[in-house]
Short mmCIF file of C-alpha atoms in Angstrom, two decimals:
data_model
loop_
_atom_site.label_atom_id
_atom_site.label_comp_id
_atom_site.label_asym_id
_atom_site.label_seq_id
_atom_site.Cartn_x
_atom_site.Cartn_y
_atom_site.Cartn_z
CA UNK A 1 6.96 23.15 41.87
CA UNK A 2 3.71 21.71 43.50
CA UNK A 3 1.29 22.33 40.46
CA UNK A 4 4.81 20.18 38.45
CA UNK A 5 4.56 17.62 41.56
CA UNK A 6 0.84 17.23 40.97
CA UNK A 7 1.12 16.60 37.25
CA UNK A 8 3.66 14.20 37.82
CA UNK A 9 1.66 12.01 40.34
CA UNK A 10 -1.33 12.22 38.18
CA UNK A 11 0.74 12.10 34.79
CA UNK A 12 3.35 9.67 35.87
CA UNK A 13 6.82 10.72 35.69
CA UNK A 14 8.05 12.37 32.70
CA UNK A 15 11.74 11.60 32.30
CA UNK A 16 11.46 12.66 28.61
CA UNK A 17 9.77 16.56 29.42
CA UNK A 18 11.73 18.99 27.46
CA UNK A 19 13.40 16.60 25.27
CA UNK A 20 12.65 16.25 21.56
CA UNK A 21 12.22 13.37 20.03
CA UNK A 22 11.86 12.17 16.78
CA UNK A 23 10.25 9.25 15.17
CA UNK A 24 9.72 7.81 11.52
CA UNK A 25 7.00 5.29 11.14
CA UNK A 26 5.42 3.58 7.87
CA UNK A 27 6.64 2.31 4.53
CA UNK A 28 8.00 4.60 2.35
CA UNK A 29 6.66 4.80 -1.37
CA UNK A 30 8.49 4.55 -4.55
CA UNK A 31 6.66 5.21 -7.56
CA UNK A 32 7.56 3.93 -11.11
CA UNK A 33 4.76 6.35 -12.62
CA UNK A 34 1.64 8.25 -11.01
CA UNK A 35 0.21 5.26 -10.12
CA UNK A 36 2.80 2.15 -9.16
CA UNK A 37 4.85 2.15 -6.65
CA UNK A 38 7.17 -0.26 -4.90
CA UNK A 39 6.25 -0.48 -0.82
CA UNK A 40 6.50 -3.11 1.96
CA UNK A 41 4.15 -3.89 4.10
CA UNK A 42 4.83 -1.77 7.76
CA UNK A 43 1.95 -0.26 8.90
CA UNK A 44 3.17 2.26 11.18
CA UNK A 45 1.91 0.86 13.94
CA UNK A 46 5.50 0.25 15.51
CA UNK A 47 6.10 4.07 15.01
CA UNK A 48 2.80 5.20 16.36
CA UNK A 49 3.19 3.33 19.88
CA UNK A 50 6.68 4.67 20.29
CA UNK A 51 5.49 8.02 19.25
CA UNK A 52 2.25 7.60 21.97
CA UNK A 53 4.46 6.61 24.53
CA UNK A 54 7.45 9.24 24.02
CA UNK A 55 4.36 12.21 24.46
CA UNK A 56 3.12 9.78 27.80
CA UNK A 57 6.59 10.43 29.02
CA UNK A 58 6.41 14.37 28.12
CA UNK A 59 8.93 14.50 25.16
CA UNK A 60 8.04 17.00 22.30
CA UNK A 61 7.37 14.40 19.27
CA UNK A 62 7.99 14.85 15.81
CA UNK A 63 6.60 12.19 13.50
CA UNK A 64 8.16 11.50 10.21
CA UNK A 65 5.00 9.29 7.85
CA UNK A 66 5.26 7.61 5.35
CA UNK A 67 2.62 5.46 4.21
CA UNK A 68 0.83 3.96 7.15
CA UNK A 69 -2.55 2.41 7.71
CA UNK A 70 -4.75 4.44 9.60
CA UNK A 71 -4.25 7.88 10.96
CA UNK A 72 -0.85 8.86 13.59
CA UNK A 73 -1.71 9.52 17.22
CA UNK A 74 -2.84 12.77 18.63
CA UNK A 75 -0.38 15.13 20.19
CA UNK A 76 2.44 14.81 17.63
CA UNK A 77 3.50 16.87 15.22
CA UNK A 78 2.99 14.98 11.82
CA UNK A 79 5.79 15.61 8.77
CA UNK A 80 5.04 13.34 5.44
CA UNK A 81 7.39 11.58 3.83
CA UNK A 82 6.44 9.66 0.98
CA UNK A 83 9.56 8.89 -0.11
CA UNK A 84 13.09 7.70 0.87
CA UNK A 85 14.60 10.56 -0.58
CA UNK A 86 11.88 12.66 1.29
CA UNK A 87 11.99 10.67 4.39
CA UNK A 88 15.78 11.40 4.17
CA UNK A 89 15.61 15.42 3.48
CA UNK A 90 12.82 15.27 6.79
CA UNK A 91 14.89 13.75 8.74
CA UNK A 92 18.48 15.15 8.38
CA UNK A 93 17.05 18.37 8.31
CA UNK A 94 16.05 17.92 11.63
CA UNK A 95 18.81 15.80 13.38
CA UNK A 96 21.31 18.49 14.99
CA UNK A 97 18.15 19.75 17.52
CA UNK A 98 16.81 16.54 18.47
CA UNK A 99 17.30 14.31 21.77
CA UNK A 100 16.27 10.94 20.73
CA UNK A 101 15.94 9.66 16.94
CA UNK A 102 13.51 6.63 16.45
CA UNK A 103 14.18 5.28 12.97
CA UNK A 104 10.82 2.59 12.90
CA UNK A 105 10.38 3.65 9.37
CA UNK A 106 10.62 0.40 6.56
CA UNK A 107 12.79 2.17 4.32
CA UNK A 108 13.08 0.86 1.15
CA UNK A 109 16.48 0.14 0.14
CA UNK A 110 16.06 1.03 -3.72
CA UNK A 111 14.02 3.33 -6.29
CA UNK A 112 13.18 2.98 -10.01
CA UNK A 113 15.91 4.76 -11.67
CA UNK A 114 13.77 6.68 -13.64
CA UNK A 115 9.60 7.45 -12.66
CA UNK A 116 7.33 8.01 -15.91
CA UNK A 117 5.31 11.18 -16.32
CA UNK A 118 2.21 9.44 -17.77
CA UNK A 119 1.08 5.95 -16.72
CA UNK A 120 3.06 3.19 -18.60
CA UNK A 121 1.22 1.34 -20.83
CA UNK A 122 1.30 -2.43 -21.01
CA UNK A 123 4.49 -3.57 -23.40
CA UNK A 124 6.13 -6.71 -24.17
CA UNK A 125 6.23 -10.19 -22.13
CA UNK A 126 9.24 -9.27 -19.87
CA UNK A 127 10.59 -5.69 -19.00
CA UNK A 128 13.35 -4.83 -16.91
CA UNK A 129 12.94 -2.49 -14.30
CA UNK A 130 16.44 -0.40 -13.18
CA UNK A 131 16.55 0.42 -9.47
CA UNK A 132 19.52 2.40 -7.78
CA UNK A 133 19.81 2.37 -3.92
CA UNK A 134 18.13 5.11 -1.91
CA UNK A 135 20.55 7.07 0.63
CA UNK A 136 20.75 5.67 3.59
CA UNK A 137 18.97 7.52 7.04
CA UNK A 138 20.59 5.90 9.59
CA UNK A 139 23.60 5.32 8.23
CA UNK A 140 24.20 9.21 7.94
CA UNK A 141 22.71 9.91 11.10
CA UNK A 142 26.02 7.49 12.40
CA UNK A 143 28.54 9.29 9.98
CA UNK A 144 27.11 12.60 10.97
CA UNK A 145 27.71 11.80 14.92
CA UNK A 146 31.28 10.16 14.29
CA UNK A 147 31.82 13.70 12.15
CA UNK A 148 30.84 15.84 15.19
CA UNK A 149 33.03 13.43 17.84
CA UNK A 150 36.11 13.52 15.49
CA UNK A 151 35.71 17.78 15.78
CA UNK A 152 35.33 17.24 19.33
CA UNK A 153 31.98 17.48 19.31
CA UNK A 154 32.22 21.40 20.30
CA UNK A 155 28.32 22.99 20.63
CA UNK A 156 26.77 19.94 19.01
CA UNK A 157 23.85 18.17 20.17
CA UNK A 158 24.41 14.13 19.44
CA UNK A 159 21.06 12.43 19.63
CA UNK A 160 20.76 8.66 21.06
CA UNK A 161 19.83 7.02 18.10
CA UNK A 162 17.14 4.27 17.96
CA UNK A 163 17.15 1.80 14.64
CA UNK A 164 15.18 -1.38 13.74
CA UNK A 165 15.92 -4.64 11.96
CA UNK A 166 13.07 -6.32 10.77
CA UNK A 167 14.53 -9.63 9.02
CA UNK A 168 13.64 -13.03 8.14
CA UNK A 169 15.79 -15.13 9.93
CA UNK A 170 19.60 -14.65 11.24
CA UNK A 171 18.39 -11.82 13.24
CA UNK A 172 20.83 -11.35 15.84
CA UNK A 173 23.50 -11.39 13.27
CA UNK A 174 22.35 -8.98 10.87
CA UNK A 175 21.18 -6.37 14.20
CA UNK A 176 24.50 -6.14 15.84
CA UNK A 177 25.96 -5.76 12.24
CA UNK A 178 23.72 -2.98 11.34
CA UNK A 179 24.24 -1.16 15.27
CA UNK A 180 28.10 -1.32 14.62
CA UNK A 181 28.31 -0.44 11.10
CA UNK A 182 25.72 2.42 11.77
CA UNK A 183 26.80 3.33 14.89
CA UNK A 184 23.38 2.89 16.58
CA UNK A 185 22.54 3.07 20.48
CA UNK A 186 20.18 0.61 20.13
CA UNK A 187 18.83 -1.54 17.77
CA UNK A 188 15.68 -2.75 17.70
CA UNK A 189 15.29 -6.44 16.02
CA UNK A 190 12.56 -8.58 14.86
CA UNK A 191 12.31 -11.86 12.67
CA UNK A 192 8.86 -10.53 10.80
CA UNK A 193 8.06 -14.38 9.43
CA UNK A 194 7.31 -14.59 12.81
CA UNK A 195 3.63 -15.23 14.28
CA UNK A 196 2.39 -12.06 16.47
CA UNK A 197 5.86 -10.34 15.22
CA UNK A 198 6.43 -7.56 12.43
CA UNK A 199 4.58 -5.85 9.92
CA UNK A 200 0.62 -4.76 10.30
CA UNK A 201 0.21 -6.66 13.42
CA UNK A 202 -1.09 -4.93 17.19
CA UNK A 203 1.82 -7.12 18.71
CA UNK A 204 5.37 -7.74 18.38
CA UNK A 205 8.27 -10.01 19.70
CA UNK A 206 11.38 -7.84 20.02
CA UNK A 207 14.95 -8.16 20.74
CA UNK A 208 16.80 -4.83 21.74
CA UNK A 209 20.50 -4.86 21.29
CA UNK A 210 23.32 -2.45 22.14
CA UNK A 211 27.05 -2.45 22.33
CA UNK A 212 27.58 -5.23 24.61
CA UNK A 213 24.37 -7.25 22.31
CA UNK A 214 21.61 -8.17 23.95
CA UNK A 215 20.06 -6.20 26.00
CA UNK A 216 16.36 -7.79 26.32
CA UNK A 217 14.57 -9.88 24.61
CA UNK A 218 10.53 -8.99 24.80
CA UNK A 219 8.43 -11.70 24.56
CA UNK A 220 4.69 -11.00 22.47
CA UNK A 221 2.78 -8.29 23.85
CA UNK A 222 1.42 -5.01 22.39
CA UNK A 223 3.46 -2.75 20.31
CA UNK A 224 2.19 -0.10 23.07
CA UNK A 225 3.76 -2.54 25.77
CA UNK A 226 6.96 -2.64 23.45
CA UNK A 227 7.22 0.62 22.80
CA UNK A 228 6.99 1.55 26.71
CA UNK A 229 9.94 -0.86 27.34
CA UNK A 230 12.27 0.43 24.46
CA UNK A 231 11.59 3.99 25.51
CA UNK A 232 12.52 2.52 29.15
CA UNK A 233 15.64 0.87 28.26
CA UNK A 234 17.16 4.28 25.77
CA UNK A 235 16.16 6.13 28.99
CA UNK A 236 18.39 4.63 30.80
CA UNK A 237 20.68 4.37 28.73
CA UNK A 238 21.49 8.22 26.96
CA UNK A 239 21.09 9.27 31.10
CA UNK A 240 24.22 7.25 31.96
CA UNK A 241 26.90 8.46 29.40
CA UNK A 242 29.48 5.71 30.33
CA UNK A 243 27.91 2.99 28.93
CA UNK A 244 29.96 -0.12 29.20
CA UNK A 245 31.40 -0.63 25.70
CA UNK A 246 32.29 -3.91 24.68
CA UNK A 247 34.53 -5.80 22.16
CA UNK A 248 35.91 -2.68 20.64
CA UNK A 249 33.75 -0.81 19.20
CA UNK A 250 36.43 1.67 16.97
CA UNK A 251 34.62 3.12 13.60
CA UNK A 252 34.48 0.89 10.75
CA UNK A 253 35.30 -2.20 13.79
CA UNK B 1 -47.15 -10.95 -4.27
CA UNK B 2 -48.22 -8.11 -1.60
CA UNK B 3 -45.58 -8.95 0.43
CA UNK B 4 -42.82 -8.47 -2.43
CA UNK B 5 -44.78 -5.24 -3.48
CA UNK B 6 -44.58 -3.48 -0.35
CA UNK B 7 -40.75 -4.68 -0.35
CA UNK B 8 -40.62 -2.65 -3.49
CA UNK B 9 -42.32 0.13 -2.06
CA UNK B 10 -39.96 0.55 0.62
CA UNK B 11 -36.89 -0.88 -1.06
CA UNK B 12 -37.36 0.75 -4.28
CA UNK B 13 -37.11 -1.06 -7.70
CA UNK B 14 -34.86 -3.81 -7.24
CA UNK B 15 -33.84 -4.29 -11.17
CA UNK B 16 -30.97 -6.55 -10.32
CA UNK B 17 -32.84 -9.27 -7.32
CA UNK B 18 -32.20 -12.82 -8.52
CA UNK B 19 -28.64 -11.87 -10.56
CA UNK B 20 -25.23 -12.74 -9.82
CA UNK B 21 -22.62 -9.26 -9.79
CA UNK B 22 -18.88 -10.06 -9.15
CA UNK B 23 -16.98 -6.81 -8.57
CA UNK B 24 -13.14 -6.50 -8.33
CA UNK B 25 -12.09 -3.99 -5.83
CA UNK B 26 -8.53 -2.21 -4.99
CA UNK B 27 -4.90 -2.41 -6.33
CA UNK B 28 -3.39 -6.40 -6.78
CA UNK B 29 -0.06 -6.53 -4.71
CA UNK B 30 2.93 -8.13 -6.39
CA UNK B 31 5.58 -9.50 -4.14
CA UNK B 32 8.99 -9.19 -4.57
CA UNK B 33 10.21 -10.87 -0.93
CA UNK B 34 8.38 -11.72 1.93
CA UNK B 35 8.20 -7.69 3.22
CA UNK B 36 8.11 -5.97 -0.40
CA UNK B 37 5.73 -5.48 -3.55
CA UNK B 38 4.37 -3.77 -6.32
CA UNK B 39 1.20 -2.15 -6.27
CA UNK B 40 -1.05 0.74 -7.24
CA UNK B 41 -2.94 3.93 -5.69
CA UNK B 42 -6.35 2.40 -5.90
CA UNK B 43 -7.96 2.68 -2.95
CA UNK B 44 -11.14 0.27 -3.46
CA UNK B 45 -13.63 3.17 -2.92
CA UNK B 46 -15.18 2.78 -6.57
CA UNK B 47 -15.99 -1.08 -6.67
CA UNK B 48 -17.04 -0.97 -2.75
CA UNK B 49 -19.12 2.22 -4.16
CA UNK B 50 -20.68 -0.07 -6.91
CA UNK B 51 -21.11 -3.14 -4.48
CA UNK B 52 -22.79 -1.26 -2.21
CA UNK B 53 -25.18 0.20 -5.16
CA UNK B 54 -26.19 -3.13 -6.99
CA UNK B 55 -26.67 -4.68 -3.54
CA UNK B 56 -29.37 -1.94 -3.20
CA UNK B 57 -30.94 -2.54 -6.65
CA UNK B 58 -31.39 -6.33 -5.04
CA UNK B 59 -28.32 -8.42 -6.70
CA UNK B 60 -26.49 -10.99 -5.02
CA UNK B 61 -22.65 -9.54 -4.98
CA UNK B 62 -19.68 -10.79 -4.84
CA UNK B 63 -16.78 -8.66 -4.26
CA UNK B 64 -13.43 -10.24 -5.03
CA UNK B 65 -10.99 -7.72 -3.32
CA UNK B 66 -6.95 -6.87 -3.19
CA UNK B 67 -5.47 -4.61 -1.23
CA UNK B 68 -7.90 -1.64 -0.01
CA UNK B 69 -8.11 1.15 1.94
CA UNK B 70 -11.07 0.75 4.49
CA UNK B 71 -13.20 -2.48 5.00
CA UNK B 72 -15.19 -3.88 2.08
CA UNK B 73 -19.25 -2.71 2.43
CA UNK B 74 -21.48 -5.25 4.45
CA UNK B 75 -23.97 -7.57 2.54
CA UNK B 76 -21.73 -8.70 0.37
CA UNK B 77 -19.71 -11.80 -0.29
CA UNK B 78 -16.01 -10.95 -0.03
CA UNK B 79 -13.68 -13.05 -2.07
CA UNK B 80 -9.40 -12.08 -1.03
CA UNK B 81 -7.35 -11.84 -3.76
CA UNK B 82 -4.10 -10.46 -3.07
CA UNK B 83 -2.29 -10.69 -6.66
CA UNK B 84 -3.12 -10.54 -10.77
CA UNK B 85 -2.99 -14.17 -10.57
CA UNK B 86 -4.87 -14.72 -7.94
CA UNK B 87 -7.07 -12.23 -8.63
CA UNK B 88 -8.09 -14.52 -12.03
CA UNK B 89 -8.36 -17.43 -10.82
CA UNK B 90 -10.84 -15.89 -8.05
CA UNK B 91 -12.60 -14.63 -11.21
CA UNK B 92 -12.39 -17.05 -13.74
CA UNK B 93 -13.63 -19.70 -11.73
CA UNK B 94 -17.38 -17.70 -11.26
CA UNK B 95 -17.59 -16.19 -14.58
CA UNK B 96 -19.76 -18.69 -15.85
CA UNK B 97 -22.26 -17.99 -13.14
CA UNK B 98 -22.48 -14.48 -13.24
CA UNK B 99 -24.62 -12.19 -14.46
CA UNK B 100 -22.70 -9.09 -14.66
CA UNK B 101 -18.81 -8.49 -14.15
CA UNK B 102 -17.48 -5.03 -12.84
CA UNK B 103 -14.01 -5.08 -13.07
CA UNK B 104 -12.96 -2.54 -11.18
CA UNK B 105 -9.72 -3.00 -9.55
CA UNK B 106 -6.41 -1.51 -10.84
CA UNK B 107 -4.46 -4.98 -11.48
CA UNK B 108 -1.21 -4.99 -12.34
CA UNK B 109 0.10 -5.53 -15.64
CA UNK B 110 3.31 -7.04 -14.81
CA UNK B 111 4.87 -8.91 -11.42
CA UNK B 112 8.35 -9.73 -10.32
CA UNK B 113 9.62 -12.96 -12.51
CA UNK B 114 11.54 -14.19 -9.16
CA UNK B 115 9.54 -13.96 -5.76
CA UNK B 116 12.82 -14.54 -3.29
CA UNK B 117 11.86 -16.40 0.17
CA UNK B 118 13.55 -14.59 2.45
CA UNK B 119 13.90 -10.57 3.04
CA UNK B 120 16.68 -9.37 0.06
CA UNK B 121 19.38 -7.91 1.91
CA UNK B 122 20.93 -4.28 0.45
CA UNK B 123 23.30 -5.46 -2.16
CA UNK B 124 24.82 -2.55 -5.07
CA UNK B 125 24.36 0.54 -6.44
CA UNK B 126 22.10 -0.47 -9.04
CA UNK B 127 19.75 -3.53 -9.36
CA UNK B 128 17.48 -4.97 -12.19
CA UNK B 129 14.27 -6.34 -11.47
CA UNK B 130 12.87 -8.79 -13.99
CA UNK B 131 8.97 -8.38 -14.78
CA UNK B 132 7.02 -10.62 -16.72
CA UNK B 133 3.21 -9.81 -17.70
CA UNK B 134 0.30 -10.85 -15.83
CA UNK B 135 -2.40 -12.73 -17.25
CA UNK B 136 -5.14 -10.45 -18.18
CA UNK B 137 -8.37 -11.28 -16.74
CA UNK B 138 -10.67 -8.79 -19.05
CA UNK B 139 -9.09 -10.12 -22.17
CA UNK B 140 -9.97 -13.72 -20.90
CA UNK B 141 -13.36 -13.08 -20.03
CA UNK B 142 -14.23 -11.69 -23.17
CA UNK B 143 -11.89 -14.49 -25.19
CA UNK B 144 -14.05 -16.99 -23.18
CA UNK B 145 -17.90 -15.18 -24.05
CA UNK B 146 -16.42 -14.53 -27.74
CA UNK B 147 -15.85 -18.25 -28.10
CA UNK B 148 -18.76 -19.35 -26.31
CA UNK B 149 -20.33 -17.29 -28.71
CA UNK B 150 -18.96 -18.74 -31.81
CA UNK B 151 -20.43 -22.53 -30.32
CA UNK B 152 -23.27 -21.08 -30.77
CA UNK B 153 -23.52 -20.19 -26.64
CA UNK B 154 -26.07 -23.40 -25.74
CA UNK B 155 -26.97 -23.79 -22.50
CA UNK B 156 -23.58 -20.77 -21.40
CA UNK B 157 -24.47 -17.54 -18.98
CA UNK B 158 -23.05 -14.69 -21.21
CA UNK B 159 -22.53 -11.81 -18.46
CA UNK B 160 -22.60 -8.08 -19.12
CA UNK B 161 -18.96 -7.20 -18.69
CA UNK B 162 -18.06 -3.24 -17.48
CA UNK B 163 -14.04 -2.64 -18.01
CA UNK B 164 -12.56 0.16 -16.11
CA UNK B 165 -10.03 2.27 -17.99
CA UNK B 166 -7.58 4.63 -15.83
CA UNK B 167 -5.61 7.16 -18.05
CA UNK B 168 -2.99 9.83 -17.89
CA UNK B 169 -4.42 11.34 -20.74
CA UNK B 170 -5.78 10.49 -24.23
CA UNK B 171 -8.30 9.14 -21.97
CA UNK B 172 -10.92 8.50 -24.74
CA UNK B 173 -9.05 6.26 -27.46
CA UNK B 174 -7.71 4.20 -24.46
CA UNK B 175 -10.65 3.71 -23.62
CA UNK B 176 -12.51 2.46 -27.12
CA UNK B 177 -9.33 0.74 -27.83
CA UNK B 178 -9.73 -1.75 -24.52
CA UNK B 179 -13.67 -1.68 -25.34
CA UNK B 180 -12.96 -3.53 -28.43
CA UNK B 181 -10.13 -5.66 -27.95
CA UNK B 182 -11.21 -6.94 -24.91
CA UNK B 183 -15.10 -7.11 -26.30
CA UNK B 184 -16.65 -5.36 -22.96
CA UNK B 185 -20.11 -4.26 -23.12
CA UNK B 186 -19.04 -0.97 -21.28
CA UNK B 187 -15.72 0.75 -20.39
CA UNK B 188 -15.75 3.05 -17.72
CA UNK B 189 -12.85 5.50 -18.00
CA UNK B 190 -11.03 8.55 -16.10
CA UNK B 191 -8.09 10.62 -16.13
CA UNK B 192 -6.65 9.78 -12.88
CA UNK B 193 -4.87 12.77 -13.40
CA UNK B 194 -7.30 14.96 -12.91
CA UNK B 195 -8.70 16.64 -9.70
CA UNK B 196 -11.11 14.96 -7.75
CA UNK B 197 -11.29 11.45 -10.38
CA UNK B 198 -9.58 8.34 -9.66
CA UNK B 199 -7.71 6.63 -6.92
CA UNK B 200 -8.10 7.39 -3.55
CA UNK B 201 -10.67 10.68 -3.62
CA UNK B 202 -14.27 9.91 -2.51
CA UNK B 203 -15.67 11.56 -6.01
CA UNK B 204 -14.87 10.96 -9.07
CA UNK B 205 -15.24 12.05 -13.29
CA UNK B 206 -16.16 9.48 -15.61
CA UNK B 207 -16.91 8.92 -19.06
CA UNK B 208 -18.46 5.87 -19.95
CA UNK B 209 -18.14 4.12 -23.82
CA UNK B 210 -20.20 1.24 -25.73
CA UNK B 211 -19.71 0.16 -28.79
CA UNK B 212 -21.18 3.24 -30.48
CA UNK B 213 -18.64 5.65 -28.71
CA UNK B 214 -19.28 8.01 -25.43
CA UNK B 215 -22.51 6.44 -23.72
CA UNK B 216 -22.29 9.24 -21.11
CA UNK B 217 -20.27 11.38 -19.21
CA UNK B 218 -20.34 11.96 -15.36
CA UNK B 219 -19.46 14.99 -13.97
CA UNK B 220 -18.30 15.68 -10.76
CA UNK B 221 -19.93 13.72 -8.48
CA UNK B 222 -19.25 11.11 -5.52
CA UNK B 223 -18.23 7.58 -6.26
CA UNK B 224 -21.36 6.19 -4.87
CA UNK B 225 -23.80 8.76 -7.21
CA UNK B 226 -21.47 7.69 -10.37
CA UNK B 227 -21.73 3.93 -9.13
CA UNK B 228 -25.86 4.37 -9.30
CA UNK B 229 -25.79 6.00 -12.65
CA UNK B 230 -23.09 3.27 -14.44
CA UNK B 231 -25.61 0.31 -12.99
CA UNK B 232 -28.54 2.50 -14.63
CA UNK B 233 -26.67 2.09 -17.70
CA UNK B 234 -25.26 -1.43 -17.53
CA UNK B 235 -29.48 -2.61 -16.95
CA UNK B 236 -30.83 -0.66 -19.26
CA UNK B 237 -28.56 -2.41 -22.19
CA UNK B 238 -28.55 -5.75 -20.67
CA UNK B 239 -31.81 -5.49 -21.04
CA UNK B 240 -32.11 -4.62 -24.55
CA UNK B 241 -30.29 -7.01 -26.08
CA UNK B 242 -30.64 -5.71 -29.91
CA UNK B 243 -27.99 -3.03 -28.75
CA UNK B 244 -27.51 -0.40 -31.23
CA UNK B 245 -23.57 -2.18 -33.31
CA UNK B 246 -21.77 0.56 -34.78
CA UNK B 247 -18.98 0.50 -36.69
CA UNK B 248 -18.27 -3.18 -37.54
CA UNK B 249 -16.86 -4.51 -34.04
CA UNK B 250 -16.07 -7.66 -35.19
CA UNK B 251 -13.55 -10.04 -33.25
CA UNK B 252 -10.28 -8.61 -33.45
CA UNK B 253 -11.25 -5.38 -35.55
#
């Protein structure tokens, strides 16, 4: 107990030792042959801070990449993910033994239909590309905790589940509509047309939303300094169980 | 006189001081809404690698540049150009002033026909994406020396023009194929499917073609040693203009 009362004054506290968390940062990858692909522009560095700052507080941290710019922090375990479909298989796979899941991943929402073998080679004016959707992360993460709570949730871990919005406008709107229909803890917003918010950038302006909406809104500062504060706020909130629900939250609300 | 000897001692040869190089670096990003695009695995590594190299043999580079991996080399003038189109206008509008084009980015052949304004929100199942083609800057550059050409090229810069061809096999009629139509005075060519060529690796495998067929072929070796040995090549025939015409390469043959 001393040599653990020493590391804590000289560590800080370390409300998340022994949990595990998990994390997805970057922009997934779609490829239409071996070499095009259809990405977005997150860097990862969203991911990364939360990831640095879960380890700070002592949690065991599993990072799901996909593409990012630059290399993840130290101290993490690193899984790639190239893909949504691999991004999906990573993280489902490891959902019933994990604490805390941080989806900061940009997902992308579709995939070519079909990927060539050999590189295409340049054809008429136009061409149509077919995409179909990609599964959905975070919505099965929600459908697999509703699952467990219908069964009474007997021997099952349920993680507190972290997603993001990044939009361009209408953001309130669209995050409590993606927290309900997903059945989030938190949600994590940003309008990314924003200056200092978003994609590639060492800063962000955040809004964090639960049940009862918002829950702060973060003015610019570092993703570090945002990442410290969400980790604060899901704290505090998967350690007191009774969360006050509001404006009846009932599946498919 | 001494001075610039001694320069030469120290420096080396300096076969390209006085001429104008523009180099296109990296994959050309094609948006489809303000967080999402189309692009390619180059990383940038093999036009920064022949920047770097014709700086040291004494030319004054430009390096027009999409989306990389790592900053652009120092000495050099760096031009942005984030898509196909404005990736030729960067380099159409210096053409005539240049002494030798490298054109080796990976630009894409096609880009979305709609860019929407605000983030696309997940709609159905399946989605088609409408392409049209790009314009393509090689085929312009040598439409614009081939007609300069046929005016009897008073008073017009002519430059030495090096394609880059990237294959998935069938590497060499590719290859001679874009030579021709596109009336480059070298093609430099590699099966990005292979092992340690192409995008992203720090070595690469390349064959280059004239007119006449394979000029040489580069084993093994890292991008900066195979960027040394294609600017050997491109000086040596720019500076014999009587270049050995085989075959009957007339326009559009």
């Amino acid at each position: 107990e001393i040599v653990a009362a020493i590391v804590e004054l000289l560590a800080g506290p370390r409300p998340l030792a022994g949990r595990r968390v998990l994390i997805t940062a970057g922009g997934t990858i779609e490829r239409l042959d071996p070499v095009r692909y259809i990405t977005n522009d997150s860097s990862g560095k969203m991911g990364f801070a939360l990831a640095e700052s879960a380890r700070g507080l002592g949690a065991d941290v599993t990072l799901v990449c996909a593409r990012t710019d630059g290399p993840p922090p130290p101290g993490v375990r690193v899984v790639s993910a190239e893909s949504a479909e691999e991004m999906y298989e990573a993280v489902m796979s490891r959902v019933p033994e994990t604490d805390f899941v941080v989806k900061a991943a940009a997902v992308a929402d579709y995939r070519p239909a079909r990927r060539q073998s050999s590189k295409m080679k340049k054809g008429p004016e136009q061409l149509t590309l077919e995409l179909v959707r990609n599964p959905d992360i975070l919505q099965a993460i929600g459908d697999w905790k509703q699952a467990g709570a219908a069964e009474g949730g007997a021997g099952r871990r349920t993680p507190f589940v972290v997603g993001f919005a990044a939009e361009t406008g209408d953001t309130e709107r669209y995050a409590l509509d993606k927290l309900k229909r997903k059945r989030c803890d938190l949600i994590v917003a940003n309008d990314v047309s924003q200056a200092g918010a978003g994609f590639g950038t060492d800063t962000n302006i955040v809004s964090v939303y639960g049940d009862e909406g918002l829950v702060a809104a973060l003015p610019l500062q570092s993703k570090r300094a945002a990442a410290d504060r969400i980790w604060q706020l899901a704290i505090e909130r998967a350690s007191s169980p009774a969360a006050p629900p509001a404006g009846g939250k009932g599946p498919n609300a």
